[in-house]
Coordinates of C-alpha atoms in Angstrom, one line a residue:
X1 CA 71.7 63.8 31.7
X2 CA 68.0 63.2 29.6
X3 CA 68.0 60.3 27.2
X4 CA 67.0 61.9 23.7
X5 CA 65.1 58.6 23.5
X6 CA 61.9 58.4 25.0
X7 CA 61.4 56.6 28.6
X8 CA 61.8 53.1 29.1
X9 CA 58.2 51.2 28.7
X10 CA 57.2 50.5 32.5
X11 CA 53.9 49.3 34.0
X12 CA 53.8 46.2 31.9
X13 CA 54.0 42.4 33.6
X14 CA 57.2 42.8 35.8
X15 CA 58.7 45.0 32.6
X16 CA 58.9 42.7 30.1
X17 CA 58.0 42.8 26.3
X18 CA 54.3 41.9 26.8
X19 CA 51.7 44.4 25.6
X20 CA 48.7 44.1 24.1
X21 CA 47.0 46.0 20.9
X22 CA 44.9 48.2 23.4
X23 CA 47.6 48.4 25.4
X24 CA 49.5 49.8 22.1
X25 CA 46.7 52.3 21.5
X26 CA 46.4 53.7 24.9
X27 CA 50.2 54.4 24.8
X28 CA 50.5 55.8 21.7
X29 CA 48.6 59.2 23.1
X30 CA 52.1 59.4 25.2
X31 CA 54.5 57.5 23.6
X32 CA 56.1 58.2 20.0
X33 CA 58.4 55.0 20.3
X34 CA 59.2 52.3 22.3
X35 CA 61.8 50.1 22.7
X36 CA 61.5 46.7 20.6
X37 CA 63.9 44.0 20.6
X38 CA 66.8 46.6 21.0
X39 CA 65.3 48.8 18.6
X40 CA 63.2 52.1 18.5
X41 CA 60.3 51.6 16.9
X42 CA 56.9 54.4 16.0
X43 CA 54.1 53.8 17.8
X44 CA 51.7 54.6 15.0
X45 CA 53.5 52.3 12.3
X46 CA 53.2 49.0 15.0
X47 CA 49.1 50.4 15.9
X48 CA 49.0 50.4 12.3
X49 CA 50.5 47.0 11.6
X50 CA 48.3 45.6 14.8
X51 CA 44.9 47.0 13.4
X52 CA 45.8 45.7 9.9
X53 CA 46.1 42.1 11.4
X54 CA 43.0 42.3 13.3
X55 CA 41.1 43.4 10.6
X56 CA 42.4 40.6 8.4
X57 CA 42.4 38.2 11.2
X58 CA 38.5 39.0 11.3
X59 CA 37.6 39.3 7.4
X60 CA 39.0 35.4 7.2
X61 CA 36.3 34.1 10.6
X62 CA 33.2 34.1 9.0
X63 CA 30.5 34.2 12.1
X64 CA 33.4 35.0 14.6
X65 CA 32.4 37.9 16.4
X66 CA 35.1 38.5 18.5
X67 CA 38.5 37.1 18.5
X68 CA 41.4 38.1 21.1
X69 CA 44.9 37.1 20.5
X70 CA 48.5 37.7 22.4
X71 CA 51.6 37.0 22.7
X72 CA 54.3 37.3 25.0
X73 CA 58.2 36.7 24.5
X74 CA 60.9 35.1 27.4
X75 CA 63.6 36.5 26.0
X76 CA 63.3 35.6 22.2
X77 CA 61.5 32.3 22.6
X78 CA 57.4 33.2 22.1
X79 CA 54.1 31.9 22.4
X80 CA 51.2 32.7 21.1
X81 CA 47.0 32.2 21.0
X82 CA 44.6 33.0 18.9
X83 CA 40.8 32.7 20.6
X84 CA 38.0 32.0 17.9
X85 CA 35.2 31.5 20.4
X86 CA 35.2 30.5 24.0
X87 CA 35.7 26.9 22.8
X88 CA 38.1 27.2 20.2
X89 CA 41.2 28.2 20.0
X90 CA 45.0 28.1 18.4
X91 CA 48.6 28.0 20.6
X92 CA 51.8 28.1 19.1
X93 CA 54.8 28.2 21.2
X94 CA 58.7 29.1 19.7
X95 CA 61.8 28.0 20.7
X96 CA 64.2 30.9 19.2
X97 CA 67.3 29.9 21.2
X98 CA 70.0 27.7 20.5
X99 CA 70.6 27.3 23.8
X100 CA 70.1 23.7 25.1
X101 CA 67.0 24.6 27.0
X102 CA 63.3 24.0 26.2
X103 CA 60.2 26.0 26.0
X104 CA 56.9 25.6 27.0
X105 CA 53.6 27.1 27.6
X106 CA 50.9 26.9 29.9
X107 CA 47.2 28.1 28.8
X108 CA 44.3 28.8 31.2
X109 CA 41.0 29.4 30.9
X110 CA 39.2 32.0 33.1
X111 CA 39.2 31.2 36.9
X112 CA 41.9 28.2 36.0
X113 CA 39.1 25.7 35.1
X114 CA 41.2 23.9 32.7
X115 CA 45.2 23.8 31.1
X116 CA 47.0 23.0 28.8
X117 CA 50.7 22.5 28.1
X118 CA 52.6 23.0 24.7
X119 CA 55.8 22.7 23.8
X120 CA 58.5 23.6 21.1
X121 CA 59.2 19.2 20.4
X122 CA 62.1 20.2 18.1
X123 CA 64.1 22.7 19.9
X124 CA 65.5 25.7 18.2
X125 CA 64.9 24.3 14.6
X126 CA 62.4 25.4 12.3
X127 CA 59.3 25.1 12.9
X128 CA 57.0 25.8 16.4
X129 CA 54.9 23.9 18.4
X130 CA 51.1 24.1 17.7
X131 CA 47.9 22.6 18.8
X132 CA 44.2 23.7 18.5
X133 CA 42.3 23.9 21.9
X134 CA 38.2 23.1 22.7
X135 CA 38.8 26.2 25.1
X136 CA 39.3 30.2 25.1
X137 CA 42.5 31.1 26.4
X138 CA 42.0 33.7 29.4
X139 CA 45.6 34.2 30.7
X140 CA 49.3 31.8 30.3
X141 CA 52.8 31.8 30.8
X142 CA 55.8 30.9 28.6
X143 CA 58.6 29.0 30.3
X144 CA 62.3 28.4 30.0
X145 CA 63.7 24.7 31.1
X146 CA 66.3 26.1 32.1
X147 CA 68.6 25.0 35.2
X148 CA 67.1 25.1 38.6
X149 CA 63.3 26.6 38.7
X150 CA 62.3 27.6 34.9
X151 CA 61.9 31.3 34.2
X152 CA 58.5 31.8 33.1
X153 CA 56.6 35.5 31.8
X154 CA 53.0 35.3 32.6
X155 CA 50.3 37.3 29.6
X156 CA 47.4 38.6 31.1
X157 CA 44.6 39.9 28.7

């Protein structure tokens, strides 16, 4: 029996909630909704919302020509970069779980020249974990500590 919904978002890092604003904008030619945190949500209003934060994002980096930015979620924990060159940039990683086990993230830059890992220091409580980097973020991963080998959710740009 067809869904009245529309199809389940597929082709997107092993199926998980990772996309990114061009990957928005290139589905919203085929897609009215998708599936978002256990909601349906429009296309349009989310490509609206994304271009509104980009255009912001860029009126407040005077001299920044370009600036890329993702996120990507293992289960509700997140983490986040914002590049503001190739040698600058912000990582935030969230702990949105009150379940005993830790998050992290691990940044790269291009061809895995350098790392860095973050962390979530105070658990599920308010507040994230944040540093500022001396390098552009070119792909990472956010990690569960959880028992046995932690479940990670790689972002690709």
């Amino acid at each position: 029996m067809p869904s009245r919904y529309p199809q389940k978002l597929t082709g997107l890092k092993d199926d998980r909630r990772v996309c990114s604003l061009a990957q928005l904008a290139a589905l919203s030619a085929t897609r009215r909704s998708l599936l978002i945190m256990g909601e349906w949500v429009k296309v349009s209003r989310l490509a609206a919302i994304g271009s509104a934060l980009g255009v912001g994002l860029m009126m407040t980096l005077p001299g920044v020509a370009h600036a890329d930015s993702g996120c990507a979620y293992q289960g509700n924990d997140r983490a986040c970069f914002i590049n503001y060159s190739s040698s600058s940039s912000s990582l935030e990683v969230c702990d949105n779980e009150a379940d005993g086990n830790g998050v992290y993230a691990v940044f790269y830059t291009m061809y895995i020249q350098y790392e860095i890992k973050v962390g979530d220091g105070n658990g599920s409580s308010a507040g994230c974990g944040t540093r500022t980097w001396s390098h552009g973020v070119h792909h990472f991963k956010i990690c569960e500590d959880d028992a046995g080998e932690d479940t990670c959710v790689w972002w690709e740009g």
